[in-house]
Tab-separated table of C-alpha atoms in Angstrom:
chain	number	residue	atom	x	y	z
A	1	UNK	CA	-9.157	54.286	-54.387
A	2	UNK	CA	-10.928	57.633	-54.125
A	3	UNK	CA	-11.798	60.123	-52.605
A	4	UNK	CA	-8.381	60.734	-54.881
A	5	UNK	CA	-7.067	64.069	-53.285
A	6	UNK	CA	-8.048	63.190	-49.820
A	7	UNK	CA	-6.058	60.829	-49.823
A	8	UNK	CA	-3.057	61.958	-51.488
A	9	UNK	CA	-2.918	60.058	-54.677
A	10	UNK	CA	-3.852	63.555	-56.502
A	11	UNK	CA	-2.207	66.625	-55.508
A	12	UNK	CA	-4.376	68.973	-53.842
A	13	UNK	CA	-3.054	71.213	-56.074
A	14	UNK	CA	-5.121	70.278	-58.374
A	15	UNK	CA	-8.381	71.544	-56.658
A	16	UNK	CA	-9.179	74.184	-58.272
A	17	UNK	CA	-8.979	72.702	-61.502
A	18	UNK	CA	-11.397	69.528	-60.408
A	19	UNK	CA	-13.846	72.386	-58.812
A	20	UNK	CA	-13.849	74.089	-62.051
A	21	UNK	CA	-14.482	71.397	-64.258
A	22	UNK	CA	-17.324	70.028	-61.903
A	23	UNK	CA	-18.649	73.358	-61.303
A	24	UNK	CA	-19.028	73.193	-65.494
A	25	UNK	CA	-20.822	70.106	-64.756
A	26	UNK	CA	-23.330	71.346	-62.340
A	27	UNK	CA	-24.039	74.765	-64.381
A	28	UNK	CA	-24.631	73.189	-67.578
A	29	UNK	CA	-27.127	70.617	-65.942
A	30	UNK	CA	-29.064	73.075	-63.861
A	31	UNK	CA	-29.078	75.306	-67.110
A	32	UNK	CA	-30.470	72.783	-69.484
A	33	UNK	CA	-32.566	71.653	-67.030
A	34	UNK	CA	-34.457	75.393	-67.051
A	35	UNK	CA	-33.419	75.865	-63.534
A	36	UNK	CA	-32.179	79.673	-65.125
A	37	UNK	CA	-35.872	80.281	-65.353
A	38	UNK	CA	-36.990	81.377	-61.779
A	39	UNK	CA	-40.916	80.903	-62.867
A	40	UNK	CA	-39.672	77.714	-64.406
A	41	UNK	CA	-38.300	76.790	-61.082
A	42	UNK	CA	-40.778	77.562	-58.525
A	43	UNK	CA	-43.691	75.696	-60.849
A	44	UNK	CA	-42.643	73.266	-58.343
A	45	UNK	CA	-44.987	75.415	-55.431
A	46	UNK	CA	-47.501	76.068	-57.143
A	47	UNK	CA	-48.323	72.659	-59.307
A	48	UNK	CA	-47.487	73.775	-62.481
A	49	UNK	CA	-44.005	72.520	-63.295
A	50	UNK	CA	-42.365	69.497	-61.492
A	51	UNK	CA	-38.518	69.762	-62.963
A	52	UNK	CA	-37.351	70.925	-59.127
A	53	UNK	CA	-38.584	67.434	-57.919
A	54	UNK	CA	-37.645	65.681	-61.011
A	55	UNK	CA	-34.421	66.702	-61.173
A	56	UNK	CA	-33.206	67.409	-57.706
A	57	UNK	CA	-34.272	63.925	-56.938
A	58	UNK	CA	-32.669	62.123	-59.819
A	59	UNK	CA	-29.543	63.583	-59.401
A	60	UNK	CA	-29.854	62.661	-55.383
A	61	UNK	CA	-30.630	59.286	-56.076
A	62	UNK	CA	-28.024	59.319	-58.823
A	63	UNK	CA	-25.010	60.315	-56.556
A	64	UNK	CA	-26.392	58.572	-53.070
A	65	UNK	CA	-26.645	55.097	-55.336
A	66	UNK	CA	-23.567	55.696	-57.258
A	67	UNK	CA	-21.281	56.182	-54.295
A	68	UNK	CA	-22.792	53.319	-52.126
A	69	UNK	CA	-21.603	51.363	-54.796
A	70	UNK	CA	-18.469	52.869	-54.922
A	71	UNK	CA	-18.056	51.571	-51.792
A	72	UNK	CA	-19.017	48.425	-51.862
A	73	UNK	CA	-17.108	48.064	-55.167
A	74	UNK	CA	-13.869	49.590	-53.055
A	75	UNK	CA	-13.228	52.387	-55.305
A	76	UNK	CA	-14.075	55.368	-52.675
A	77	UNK	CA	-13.570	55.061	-49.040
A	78	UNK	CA	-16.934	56.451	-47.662
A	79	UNK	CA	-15.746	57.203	-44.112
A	80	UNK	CA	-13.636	59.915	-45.860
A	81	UNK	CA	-16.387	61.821	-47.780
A	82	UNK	CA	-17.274	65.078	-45.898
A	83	UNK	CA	-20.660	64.448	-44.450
A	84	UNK	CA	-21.596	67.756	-43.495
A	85	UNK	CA	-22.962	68.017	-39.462
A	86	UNK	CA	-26.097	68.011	-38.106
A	87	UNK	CA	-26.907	70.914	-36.025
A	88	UNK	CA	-31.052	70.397	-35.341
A	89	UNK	CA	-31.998	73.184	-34.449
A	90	UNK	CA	-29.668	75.969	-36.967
A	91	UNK	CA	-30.495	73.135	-40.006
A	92	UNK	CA	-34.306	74.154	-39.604
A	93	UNK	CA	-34.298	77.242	-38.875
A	94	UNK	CA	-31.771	77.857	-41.302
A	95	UNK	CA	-34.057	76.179	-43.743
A	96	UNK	CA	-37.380	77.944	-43.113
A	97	UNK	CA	-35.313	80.985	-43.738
A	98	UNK	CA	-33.725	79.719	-47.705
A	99	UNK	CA	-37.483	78.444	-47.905
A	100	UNK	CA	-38.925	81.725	-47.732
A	101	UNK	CA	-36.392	83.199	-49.973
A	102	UNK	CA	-37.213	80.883	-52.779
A	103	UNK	CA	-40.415	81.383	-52.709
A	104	UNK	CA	-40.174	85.372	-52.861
A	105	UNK	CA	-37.075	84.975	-55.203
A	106	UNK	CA	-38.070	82.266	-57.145
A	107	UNK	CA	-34.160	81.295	-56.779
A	108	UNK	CA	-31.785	79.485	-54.505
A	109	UNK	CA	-27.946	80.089	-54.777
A	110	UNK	CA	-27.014	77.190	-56.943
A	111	UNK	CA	-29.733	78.110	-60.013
A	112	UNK	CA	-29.115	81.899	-59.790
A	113	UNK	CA	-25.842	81.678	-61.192
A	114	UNK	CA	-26.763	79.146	-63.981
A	115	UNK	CA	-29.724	82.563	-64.325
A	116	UNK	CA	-26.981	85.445	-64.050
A	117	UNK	CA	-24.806	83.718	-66.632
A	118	UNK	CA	-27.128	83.560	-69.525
A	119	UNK	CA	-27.760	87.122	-68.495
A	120	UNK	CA	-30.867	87.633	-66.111
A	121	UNK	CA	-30.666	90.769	-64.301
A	122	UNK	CA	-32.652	89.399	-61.564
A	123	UNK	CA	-30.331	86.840	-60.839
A	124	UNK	CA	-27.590	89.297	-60.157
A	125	UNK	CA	-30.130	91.059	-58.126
A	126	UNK	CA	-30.557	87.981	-55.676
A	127	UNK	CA	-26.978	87.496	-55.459
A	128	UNK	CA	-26.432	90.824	-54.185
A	129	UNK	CA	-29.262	90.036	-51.882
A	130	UNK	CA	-27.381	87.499	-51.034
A	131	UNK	CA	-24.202	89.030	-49.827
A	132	UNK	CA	-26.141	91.548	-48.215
A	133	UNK	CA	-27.820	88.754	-46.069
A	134	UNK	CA	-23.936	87.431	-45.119
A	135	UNK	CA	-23.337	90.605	-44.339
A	136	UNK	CA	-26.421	90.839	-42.031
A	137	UNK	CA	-25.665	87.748	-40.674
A	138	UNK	CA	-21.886	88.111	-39.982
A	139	UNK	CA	-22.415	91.323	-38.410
A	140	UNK	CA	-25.286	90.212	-35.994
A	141	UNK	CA	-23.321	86.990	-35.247
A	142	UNK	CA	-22.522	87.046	-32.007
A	143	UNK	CA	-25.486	89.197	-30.887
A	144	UNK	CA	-28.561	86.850	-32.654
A	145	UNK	CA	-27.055	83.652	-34.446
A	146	UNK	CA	-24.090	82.554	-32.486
A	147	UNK	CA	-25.853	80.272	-29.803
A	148	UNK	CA	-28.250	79.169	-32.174
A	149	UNK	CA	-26.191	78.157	-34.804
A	150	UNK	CA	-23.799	75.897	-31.908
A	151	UNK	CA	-26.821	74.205	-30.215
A	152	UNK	CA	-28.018	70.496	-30.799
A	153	UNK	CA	-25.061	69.231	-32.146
A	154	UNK	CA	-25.771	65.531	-33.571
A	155	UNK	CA	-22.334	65.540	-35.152
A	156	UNK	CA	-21.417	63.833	-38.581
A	157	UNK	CA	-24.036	61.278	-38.285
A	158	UNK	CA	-25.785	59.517	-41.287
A	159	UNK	CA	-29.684	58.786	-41.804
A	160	UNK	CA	-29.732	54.998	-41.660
A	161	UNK	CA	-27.264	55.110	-38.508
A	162	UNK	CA	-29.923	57.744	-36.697
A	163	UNK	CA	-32.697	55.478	-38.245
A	164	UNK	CA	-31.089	52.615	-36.998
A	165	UNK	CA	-31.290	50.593	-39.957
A	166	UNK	CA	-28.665	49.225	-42.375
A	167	UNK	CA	-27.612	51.771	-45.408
A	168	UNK	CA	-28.909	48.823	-48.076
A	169	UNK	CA	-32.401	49.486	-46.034
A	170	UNK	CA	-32.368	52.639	-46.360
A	171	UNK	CA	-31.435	52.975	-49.981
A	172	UNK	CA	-34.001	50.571	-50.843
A	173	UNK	CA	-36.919	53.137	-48.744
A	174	UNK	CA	-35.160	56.163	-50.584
A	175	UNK	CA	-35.569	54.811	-53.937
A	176	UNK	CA	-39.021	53.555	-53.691
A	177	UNK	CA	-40.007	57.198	-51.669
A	178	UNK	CA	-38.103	58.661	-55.158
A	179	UNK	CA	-40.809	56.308	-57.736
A	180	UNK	CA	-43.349	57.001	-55.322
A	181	UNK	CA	-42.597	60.872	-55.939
A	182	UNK	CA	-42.266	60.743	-59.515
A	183	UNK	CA	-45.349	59.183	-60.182
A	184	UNK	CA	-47.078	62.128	-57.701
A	185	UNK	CA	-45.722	64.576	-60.217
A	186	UNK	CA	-47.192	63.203	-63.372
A	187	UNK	CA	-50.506	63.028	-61.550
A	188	UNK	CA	-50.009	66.296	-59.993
A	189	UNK	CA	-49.063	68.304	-63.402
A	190	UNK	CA	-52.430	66.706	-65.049
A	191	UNK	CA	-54.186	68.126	-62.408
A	192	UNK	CA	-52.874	71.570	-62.618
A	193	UNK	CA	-52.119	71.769	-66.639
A	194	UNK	CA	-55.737	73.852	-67.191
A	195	UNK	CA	-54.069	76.929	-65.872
A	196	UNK	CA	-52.133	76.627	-69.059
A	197	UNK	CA	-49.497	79.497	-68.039
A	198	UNK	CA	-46.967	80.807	-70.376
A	199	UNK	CA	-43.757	81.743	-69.172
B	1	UNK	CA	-44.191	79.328	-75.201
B	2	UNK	CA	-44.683	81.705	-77.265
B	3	UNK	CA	-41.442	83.651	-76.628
B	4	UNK	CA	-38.702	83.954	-79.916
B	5	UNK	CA	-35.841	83.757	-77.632
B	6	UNK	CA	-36.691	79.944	-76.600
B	7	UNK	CA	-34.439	78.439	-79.559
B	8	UNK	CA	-34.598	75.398	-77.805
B	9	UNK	CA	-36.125	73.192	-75.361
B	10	UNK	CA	-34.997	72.611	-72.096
B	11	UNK	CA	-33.376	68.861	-71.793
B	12	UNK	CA	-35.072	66.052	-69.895
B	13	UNK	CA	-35.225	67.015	-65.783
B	14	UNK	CA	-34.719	63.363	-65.538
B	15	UNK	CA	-31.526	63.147	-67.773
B	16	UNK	CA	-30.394	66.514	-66.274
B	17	UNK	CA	-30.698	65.227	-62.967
B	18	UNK	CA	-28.333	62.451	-63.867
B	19	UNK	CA	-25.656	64.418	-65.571
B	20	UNK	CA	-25.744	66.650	-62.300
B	21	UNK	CA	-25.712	63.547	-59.941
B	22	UNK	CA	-22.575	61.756	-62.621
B	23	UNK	CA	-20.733	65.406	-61.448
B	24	UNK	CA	-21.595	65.186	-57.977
B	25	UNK	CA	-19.757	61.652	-57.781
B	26	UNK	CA	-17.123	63.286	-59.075
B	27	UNK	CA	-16.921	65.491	-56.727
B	28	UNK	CA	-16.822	63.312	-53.937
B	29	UNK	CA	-14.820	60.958	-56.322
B	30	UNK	CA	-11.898	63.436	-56.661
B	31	UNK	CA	-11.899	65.885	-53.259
B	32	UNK	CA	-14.149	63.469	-51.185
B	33	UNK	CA	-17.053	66.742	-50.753
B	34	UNK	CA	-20.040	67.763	-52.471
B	35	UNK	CA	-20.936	70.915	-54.694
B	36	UNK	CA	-22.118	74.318	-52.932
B	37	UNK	CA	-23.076	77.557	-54.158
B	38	UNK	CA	-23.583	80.272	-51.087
B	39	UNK	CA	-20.305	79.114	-49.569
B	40	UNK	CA	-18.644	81.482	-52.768
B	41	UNK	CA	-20.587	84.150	-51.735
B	42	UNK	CA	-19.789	84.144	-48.351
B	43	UNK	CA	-15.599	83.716	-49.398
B	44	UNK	CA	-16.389	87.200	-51.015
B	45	UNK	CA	-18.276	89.179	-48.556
B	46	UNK	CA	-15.151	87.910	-46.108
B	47	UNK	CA	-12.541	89.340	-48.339
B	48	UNK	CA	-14.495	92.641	-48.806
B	49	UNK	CA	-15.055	93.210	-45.261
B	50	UNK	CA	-11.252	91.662	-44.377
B	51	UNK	CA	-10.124	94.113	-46.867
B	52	UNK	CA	-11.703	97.570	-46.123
B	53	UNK	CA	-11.580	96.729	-42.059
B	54	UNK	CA	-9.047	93.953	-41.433
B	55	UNK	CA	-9.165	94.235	-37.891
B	56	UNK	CA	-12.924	94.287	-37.286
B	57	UNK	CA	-12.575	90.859	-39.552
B	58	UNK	CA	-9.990	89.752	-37.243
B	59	UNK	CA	-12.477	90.519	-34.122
B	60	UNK	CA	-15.276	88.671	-35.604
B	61	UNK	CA	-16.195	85.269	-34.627
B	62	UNK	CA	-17.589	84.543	-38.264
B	63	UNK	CA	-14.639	85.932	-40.638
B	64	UNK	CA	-12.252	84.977	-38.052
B	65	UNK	CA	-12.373	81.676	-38.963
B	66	UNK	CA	-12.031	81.811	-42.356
B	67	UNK	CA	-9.208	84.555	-42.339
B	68	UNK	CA	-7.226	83.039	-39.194
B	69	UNK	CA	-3.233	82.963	-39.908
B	70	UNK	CA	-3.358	85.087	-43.261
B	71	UNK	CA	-5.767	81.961	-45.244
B	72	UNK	CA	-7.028	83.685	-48.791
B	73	UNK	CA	-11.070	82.734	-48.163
B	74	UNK	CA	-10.848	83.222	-51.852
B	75	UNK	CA	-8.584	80.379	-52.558
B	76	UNK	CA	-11.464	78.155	-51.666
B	77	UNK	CA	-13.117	75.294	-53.421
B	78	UNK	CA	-16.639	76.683	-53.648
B	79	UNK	CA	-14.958	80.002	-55.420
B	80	UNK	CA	-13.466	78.041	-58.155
B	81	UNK	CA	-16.597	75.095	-58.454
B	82	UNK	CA	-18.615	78.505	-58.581
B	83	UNK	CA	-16.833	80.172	-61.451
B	84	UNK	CA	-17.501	76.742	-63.244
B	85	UNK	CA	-20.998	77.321	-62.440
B	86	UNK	CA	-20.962	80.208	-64.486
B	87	UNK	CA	-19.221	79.066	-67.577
B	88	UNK	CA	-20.998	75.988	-67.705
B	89	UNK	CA	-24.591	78.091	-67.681
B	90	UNK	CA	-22.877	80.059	-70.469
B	91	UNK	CA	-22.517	77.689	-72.507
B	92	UNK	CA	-25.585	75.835	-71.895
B	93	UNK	CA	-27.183	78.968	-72.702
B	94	UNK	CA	-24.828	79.726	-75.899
B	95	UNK	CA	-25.682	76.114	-77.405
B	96	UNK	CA	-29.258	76.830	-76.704
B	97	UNK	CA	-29.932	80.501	-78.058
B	98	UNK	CA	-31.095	81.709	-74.649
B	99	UNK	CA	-28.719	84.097	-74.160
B	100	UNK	CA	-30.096	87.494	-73.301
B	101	UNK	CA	-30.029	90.432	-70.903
B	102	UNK	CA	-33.577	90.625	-69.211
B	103	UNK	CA	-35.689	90.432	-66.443
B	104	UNK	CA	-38.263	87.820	-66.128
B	105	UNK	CA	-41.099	88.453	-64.275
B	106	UNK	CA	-44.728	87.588	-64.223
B	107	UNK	CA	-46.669	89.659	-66.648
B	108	UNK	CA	-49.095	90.886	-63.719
B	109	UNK	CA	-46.245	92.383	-61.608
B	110	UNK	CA	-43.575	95.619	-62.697
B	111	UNK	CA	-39.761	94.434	-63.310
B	112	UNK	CA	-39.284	97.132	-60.557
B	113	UNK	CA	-41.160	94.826	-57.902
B	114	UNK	CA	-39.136	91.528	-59.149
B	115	UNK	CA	-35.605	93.241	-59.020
B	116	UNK	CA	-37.077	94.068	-54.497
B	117	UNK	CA	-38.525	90.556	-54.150
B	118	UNK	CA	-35.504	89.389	-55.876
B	119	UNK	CA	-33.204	91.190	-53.570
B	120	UNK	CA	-35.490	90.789	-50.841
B	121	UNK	CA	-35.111	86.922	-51.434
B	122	UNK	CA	-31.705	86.545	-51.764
B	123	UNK	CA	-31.229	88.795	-48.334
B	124	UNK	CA	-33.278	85.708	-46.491
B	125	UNK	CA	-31.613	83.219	-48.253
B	126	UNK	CA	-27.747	84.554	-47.195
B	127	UNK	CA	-28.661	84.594	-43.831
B	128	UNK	CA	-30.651	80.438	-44.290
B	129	UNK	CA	-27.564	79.261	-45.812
B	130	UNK	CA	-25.196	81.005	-43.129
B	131	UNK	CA	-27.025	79.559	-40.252
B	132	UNK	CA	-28.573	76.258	-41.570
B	133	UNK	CA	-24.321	75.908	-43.042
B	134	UNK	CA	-25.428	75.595	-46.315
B	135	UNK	CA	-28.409	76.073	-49.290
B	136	UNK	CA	-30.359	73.668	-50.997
B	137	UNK	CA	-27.139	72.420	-53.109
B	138	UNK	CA	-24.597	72.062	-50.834
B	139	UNK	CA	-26.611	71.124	-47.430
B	140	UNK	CA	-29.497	69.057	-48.766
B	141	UNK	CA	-28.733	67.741	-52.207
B	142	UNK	CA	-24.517	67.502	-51.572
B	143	UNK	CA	-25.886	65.664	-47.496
B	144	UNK	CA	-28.380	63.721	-49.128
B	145	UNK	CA	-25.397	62.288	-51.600
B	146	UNK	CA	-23.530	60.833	-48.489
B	147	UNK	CA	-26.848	59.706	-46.774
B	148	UNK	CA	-26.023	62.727	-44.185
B	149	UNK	CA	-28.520	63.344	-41.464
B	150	UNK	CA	-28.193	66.910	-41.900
B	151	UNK	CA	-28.516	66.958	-45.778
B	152	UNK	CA	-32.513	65.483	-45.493
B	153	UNK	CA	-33.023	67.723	-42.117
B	154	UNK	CA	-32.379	70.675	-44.499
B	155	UNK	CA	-34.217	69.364	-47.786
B	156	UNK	CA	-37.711	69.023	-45.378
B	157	UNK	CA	-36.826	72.240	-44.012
B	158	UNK	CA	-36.316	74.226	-47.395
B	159	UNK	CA	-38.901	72.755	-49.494
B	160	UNK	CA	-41.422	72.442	-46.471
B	161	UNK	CA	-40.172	76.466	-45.562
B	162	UNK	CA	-40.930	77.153	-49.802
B	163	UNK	CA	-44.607	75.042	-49.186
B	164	UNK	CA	-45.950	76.548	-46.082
B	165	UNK	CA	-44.628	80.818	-47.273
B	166	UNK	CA	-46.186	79.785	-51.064
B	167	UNK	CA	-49.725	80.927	-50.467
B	168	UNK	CA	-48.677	84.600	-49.465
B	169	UNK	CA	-46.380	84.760	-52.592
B	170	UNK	CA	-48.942	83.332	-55.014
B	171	UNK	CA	-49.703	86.633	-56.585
B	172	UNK	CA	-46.439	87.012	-57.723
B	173	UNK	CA	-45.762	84.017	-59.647
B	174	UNK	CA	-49.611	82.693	-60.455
């Protein structure tokens, strides 16, 4: 029963290996996809391509149905998946802040290096940017971020518990939010196809 | 398209999206997390700064924590997924014919002004992913895997952040 190295029945030595091999996973995808191609990428802002939603969502929808069934089938113990925190106020923030980077980059973190590995220039150029931002950041810490990034701690709480529904509920609302959205992008891409752009 | 280099189309964002959501079980299937991408960069900048001034490293209450009683912040997860990252775009890119050193930019701005917005970019996005603990892969789309709270706060917050800046960026992309 998984998660397989949380628990002990894999080594964790052999981490790195499974990071590698799903890191493979996730590049190839994201490269196929055309997620290399920032002005593929950011179509998504201004009408004109719809693989961010597309994508993004399937492979949401993918991995949030798969592993609810995973559990209810009793192959993975979902109480030991790391469901990462909820700080309010820091996720928001934080957010506004990768938003506006996208949309001047026409990258976020993940697609860049799928970009810098088939050899776009501008890629690399972000991830500098990128480090340079840590850098910011880490150095500034304790002077601008640190209380920020502490306050309104929700903990390790999931939707449908601060919904206050059941998780079958809420998968049911997800998926039909996820049609609902797919359908928007056909309509959405007829409407904005006369711009015709090349790129 | 009316570019040589495309050899090939890109594959179906719907089929894509699977393949990527197939890994990201596996993820959580085999080390019980999600996938991430700025978390490697952020492992690097620590051992550069831990390197050239160990003790300011020590000081700080961001390295600190991921240098604390001699830990490697390069021996991490994200490092190796991300080095996978790469290879796997390599050879999606090999099988494809889009391999090629070049910058792509809108034809109605200079490369010079996409290599500063790209920079520029990627400066705001290290410091969104340090505070908001994560980017769009490995706070909203690796959270909104495991139903998290904080993975679909994040996902409203970077594609509703993307929304509300995209009218003052239009003239670079449109």
């Amino acid at each position: 029963m998984g998660p397989l190295i949380t628990q002990g029945i894999i080594s964790p030595e052999w981490n790195p290996m499974i990071a590698f091999i799903i890191g493979i996973g996730f590049g190839f995808a994201l490269e196929q996809a055309g997620f290399s191609s920032s002005r593929k990428m950011i179509g998504i802002f201004y009408g004109y391509d719809m693989i961010v939603v597309r994508m993004f969502l399937t492979a949401v929808l993918t991995s949030a149905i798969g592993l609810l069934f995973f559990n209810y089938l009793g192959w993975v113990d979902y109480d030991l998946l790391y469901v990462n925190p909820t700080f309010i106020w820091s996720a928001i923030i934080g957010g506004l802040f990768v938003g506006l980077g996208i949309i001047m980059s026409g990258f976020c973190p993940g697609t860049s290096f799928s970009a810098l590995s088939i050899g776009k220039i501008d890629a690399m150029a972000f991830v500098g940017g990128i480090a340079l931002g840590v850098f910011f950041y880490a150095e500034t810490f304790e002077l601008l971020f640190e209380k920020l990034f502490k306050a309104g701690n929700l903990g390790n709480i999931r939707i449908y518990d601060t919904l206050g529904i059941s998780p079958g509920l809420f998968m049911f609302l997800f998926i039909i939010f996820g049609i609902g959205l797919f359908w928007f992008t056909i309509f959405i891409k007829k409407k904005f196809s006369a711009r015709n752009l090349k790129y | 398209m009316n570019s040589n280099m495309e050899a090939k189309k890109y594959m179906n964002p719907y089929l894509a999206g699977f393949i990527l959501g197939l890994a990201l079980i596996a993820s959580f299937y085999f080390s019980g997390r999600g996938v991430g991408a700025s978390g490697a960069v952020k492992s690097t900048v620590t051992t550069v700064v831990n390197t050239i001034a160990p003790e300011h490293a020590q000081d700080s209450h961001f390295y600190g924590k991921y240098i604390k009683g001699g830990k490697n912040p390069m021996n991490a997860w994200l490092v190796f997924e991300i080095l996978g990252v790469i290879f796997g775009g390599l050879i999606s890119g090999a099988l494809s014919g889009r391999l090629k050193f070049t910058i792509e930019h809108s034809p109605k701005i200079t490369a010079k002004t996409r290599i500063i917005l790209a920079i520029s970019g990627g400066f705001f996005v290290g410091i969104g992913a340090s505070l908001g603990r994560g980017c769009a892969s490995g706070a909203a789309m690796s959270g909104m895997a495991v139903l998290s709270t904080a993975g679909f706060i994040s996902f409203m917050a970077i594609f509703g952040g993307a929304f509300l800046f995209a009218y003052f960026f239009r003239k670079l992309w449109i």
